[in-house]
Coordinates of C-alpha atoms and ligand atoms in Angstrom, one line a residue:
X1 CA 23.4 -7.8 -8.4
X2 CA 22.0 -9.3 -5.2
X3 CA 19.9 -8.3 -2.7
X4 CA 21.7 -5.8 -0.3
X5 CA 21.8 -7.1 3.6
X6 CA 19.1 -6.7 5.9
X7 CA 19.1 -3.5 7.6
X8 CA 19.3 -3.3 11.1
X9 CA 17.1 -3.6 13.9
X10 CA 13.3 -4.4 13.3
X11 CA 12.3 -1.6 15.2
X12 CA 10.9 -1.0 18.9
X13 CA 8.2 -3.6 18.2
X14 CA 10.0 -6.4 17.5
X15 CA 9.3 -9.4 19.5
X16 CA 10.3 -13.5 19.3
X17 CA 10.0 -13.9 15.7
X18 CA 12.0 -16.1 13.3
X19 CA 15.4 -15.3 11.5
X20 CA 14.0 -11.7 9.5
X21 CA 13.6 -12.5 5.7
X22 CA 15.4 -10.4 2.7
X23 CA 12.3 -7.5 2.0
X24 CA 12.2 -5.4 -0.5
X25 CA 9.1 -2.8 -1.0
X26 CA 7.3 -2.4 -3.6
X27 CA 6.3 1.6 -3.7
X28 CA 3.2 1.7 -6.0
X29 CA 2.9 5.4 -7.1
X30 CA 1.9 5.4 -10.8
X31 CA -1.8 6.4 -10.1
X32 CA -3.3 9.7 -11.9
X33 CA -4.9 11.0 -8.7
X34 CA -8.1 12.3 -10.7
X35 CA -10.0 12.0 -7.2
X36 CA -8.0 14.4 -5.9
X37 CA -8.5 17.0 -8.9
X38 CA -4.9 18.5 -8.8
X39 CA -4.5 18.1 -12.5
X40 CA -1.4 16.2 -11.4
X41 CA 0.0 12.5 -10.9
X42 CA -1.6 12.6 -7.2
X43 CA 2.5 11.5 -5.5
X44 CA 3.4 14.9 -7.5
X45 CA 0.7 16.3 -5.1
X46 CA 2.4 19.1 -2.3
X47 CA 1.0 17.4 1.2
X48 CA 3.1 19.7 3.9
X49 CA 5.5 21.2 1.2
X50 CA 6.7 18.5 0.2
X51 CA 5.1 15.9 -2.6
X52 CA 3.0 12.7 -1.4
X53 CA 5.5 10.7 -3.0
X54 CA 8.6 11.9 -0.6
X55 CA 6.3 11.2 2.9
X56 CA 5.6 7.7 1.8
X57 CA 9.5 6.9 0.9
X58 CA 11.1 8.4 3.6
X59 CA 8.5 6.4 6.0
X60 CA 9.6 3.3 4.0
X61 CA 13.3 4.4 4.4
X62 CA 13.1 5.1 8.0
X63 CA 11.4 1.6 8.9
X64 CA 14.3 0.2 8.1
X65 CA 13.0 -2.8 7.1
X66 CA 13.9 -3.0 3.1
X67 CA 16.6 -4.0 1.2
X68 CA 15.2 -2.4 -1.6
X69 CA 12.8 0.1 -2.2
X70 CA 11.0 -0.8 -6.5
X71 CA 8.6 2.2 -7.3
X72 CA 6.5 2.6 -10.0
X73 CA 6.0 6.0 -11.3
X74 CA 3.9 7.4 -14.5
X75 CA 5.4 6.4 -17.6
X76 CA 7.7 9.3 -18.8
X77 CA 7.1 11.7 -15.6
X78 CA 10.5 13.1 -15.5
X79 CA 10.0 15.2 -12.4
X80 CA 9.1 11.7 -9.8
X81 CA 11.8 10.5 -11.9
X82 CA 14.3 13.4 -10.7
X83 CA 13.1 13.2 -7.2
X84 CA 13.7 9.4 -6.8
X85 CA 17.1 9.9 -8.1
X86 CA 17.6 13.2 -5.8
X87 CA 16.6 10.9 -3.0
X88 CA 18.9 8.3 -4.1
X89 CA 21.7 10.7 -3.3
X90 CA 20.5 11.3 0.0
X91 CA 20.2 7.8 1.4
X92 CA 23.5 7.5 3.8
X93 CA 25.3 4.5 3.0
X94 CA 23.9 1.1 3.8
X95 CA 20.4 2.3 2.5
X96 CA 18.3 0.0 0.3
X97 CA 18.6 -0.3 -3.0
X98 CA 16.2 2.4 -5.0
X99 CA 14.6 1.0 -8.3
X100 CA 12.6 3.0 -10.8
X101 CA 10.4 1.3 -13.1
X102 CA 7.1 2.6 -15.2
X103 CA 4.1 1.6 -13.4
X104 CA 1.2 0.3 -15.7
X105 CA -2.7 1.4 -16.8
X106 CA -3.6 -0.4 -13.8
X107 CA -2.4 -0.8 -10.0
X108 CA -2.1 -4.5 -10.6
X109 CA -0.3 -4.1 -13.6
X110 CA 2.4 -1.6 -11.9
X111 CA 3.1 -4.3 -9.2
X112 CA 3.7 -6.4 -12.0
X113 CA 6.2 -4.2 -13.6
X114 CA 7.8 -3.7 -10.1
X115 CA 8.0 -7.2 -9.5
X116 CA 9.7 -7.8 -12.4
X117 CA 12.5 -5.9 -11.0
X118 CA 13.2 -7.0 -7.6
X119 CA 16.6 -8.4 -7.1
X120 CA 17.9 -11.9 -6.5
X121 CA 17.7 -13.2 -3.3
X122 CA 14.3 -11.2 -2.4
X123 CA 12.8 -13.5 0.1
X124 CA 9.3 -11.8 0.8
X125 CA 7.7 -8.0 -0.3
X126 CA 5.9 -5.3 1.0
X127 CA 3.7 -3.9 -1.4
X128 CA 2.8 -0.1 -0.1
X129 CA 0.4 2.2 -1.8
X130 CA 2.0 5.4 -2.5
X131 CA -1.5 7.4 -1.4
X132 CA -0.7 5.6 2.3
X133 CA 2.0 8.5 2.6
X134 CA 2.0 8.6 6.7
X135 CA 2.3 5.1 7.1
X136 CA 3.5 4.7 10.9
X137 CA 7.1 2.3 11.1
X138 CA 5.0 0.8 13.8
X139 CA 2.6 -1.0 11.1
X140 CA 5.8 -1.8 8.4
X141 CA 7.5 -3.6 11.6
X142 CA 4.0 -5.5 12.8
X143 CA 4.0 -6.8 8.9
X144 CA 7.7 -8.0 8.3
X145 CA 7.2 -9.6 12.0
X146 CA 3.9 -12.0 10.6
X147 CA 6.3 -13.0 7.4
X148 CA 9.1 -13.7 9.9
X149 CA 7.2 -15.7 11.8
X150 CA 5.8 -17.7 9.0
X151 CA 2.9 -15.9 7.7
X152 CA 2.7 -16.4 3.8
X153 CA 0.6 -13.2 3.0
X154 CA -0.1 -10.3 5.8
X155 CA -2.0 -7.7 5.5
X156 CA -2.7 -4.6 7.8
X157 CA -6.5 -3.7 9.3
X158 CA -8.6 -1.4 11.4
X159 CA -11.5 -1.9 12.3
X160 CA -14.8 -0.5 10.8
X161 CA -16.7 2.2 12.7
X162 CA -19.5 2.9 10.0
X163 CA -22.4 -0.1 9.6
X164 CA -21.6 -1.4 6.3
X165 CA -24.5 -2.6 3.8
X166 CA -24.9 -4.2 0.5
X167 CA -27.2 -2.4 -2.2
X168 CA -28.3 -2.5 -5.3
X169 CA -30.1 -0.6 -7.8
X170 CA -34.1 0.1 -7.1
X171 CA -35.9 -1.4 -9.9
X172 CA -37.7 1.1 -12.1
X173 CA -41.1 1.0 -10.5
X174 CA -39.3 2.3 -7.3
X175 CA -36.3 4.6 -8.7
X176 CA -38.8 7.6 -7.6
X177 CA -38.5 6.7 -4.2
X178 CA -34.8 6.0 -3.8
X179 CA -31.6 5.2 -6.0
X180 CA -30.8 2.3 -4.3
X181 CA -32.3 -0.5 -2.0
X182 CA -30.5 -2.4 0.7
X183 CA -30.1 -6.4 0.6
X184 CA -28.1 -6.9 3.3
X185 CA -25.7 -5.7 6.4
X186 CA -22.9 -7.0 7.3
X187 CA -21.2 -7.9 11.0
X188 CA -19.5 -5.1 11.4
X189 CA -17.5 -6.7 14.3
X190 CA -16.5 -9.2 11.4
X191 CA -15.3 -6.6 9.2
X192 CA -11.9 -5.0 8.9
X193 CA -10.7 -1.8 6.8
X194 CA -7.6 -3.2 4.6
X195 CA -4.4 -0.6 4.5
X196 CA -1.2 -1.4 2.7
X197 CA 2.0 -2.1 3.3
X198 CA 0.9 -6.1 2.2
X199 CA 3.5 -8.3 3.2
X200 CA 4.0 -11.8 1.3
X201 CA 6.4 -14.8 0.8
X202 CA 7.7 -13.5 -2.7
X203 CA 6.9 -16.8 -4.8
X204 CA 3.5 -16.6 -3.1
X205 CA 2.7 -13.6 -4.5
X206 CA 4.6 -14.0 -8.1
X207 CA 2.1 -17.1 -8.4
X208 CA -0.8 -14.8 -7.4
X209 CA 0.2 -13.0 -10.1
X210 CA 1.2 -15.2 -13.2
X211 CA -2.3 -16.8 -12.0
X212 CA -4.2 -13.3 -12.5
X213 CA -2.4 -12.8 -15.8
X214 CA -5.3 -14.1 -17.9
X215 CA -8.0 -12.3 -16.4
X216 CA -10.5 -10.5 -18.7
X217 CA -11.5 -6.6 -17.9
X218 CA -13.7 -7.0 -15.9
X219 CA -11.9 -9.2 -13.5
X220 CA -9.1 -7.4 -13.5
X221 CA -11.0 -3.9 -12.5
X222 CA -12.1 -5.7 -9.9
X223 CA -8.9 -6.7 -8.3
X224 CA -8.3 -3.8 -5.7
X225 CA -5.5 -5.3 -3.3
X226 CA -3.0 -8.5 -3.5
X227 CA -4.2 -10.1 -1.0
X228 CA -7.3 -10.8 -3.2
X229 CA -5.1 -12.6 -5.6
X230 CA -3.3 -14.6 -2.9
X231 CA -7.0 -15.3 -1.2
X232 CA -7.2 -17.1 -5.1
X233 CA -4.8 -19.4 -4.0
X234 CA -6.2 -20.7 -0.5
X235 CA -3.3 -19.5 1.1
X236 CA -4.4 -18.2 4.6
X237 CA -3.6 -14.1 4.6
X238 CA -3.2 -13.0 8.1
X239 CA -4.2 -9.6 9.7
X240 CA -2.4 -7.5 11.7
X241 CA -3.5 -4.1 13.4
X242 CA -2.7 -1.3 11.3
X243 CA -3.7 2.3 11.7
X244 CA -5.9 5.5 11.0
X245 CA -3.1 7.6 10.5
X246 CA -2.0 5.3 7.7
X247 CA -5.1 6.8 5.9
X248 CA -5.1 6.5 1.6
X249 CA -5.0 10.1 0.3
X250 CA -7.8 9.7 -2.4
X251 CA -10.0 12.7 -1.8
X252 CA -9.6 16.6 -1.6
X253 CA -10.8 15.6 2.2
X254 CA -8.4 12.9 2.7
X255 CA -5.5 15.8 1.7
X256 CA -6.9 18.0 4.6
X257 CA -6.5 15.5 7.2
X258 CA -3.1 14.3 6.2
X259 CA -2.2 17.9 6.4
X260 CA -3.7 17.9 9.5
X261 CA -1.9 15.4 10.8
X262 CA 1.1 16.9 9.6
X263 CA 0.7 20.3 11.2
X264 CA -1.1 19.1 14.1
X265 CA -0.6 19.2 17.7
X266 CA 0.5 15.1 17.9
X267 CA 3.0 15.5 15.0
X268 CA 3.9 13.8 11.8
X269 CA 4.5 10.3 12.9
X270 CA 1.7 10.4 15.8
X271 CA 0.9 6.9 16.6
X272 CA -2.2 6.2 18.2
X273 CA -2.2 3.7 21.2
Ligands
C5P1 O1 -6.2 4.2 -7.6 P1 -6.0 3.7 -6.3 O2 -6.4 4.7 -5.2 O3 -6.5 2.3 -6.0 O4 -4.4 3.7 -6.2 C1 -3.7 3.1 -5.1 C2 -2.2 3.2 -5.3 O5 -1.9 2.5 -6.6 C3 -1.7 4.6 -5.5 O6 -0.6 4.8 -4.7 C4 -1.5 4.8 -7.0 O7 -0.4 5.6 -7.3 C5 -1.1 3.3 -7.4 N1 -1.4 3.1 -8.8 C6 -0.4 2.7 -9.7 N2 -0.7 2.5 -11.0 C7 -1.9 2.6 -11.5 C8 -3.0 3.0 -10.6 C9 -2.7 3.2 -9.3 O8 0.7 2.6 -9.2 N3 -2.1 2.4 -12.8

């Protein structure tokens, strides 16, 4: 099969960019959401009556940027399963393509197994944290722009409104007085909050990948995005502004706000100026 054509219109946004590459999204759901404490796969999770899971792929759909949507969901969970292929049904004719595959024991691994599966002719790929549920199209658009312009790997920040420090642990002598002492603080006007969807060149990021394949535990617990694996590379990863609203649903906290934001005054798909 080959990759479907690009759907159209690259949203209000769109400015003077090159010719728009084939994307497909990779939808990275296969997390346990233990942070959350639902006792559930946290997409499963209800966020407005509806699970996490649903928010983030109908955001994806309605970008209109893919060609096709991968997601990886918990081995053997038969109800994400059933959705996906509910949703399937739904998509109107000229939708992407939707592909199911089982994530892995690690968020690096369940982009692998999504890669894996991305048709021929894929051209670059958006990989999008399923947690990121209210994703603005705004931030998918500003992405696929950087690749169509020429950016490699793209990535989506905010700034950082906290003062960020480094720590470590108090030797013993001192553990009465406080857990942990302070070795350093960062520029915080140097420092940027990283959100997903990740946009990159698709053979960038399949090299990123073969090149991580080898990495020992410890490395590998320590890879927390793609970009980091592209970074590896010394190919430049570019930043573009991405937003608050787009905030990863982790936390019992984290749920209240993106009700919030659901039920709120500004509506689902506020976008901040
Ligand atoms: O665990 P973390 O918050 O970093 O998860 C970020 C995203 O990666 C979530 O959308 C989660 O579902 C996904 N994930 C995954 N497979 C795993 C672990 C996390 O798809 N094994």
């Amino acid at each position: 099969m080959s990759a479907r054509e690009p759907s159209a219109g690259s949203g209000p946004e769109s400015g003077d960019h090159g010719p728009r590459p084939v994307v497909a999204v990779v939808l990275v759901a296969a997390g346990s959401g233990q942070r959350l404490g639902y006792g559930m796969p946290k997409a499963r999770v209800p966020l407005g009556g509806e699970p996490i899971l649903m928010h983030a792929l109908r955001g994806i759909v309605t970008s209109g940027v893919a060609q096709q949507v991968c997601i990886a969901l918990p081995p053997g969970d038969g109800t994400l399963r059933k959705m996906c292929d509910d949703f399937k049904g739904e998509l109107a004719d000229g939708g992407p393509l939707l592909t199911i595959v089982d994530g892995g024991a690690t968020r690096t691994e369940s982009v692998r197994s999504a890669l894996a599966a991305l048709e021929e002719g894929t051209q670059a790929v958006l990989v999008h944290d399923a947690a990121r549920a209210l994703t603005p199209e705004s931030v998918f658009h500003r992405v696929v722009d950087s690749l169509a312009a020429g950016a490699l790997a793209v990535i989506p920040v905010i700034p950082v409104v906290d003062t960020v420090k480094t720590v470590e642990a108090t030797s013993d002598e001192d553990a009465r007085i406080a857990p942990e002492v302070v070795v350093g603080t960062a520029p915080r006007e140097k420092l940027r909050a990283v959100q997903t969807p990740q946009g990159f060149d698709l053979g960038t990021l399949m090299k990123a990948h073969r090149e991580a394949a080898g990495f020992d535990e410890a490395q590998a617990a320590a890879i927390t995005d793609d970009a980091m694996l592209v970074e590896r590379l010394g190919v430049p990863v570019h930043a573009v502004r991405g937003a608050s609203q787009s905030l990863k649903i982790t936390t019992p906290l984290d749920l209240i706000i993106a009700e919030g934001l659901l039920e709120g005054p500004l509506g689902a798909r506020w976008v901040e100026g």
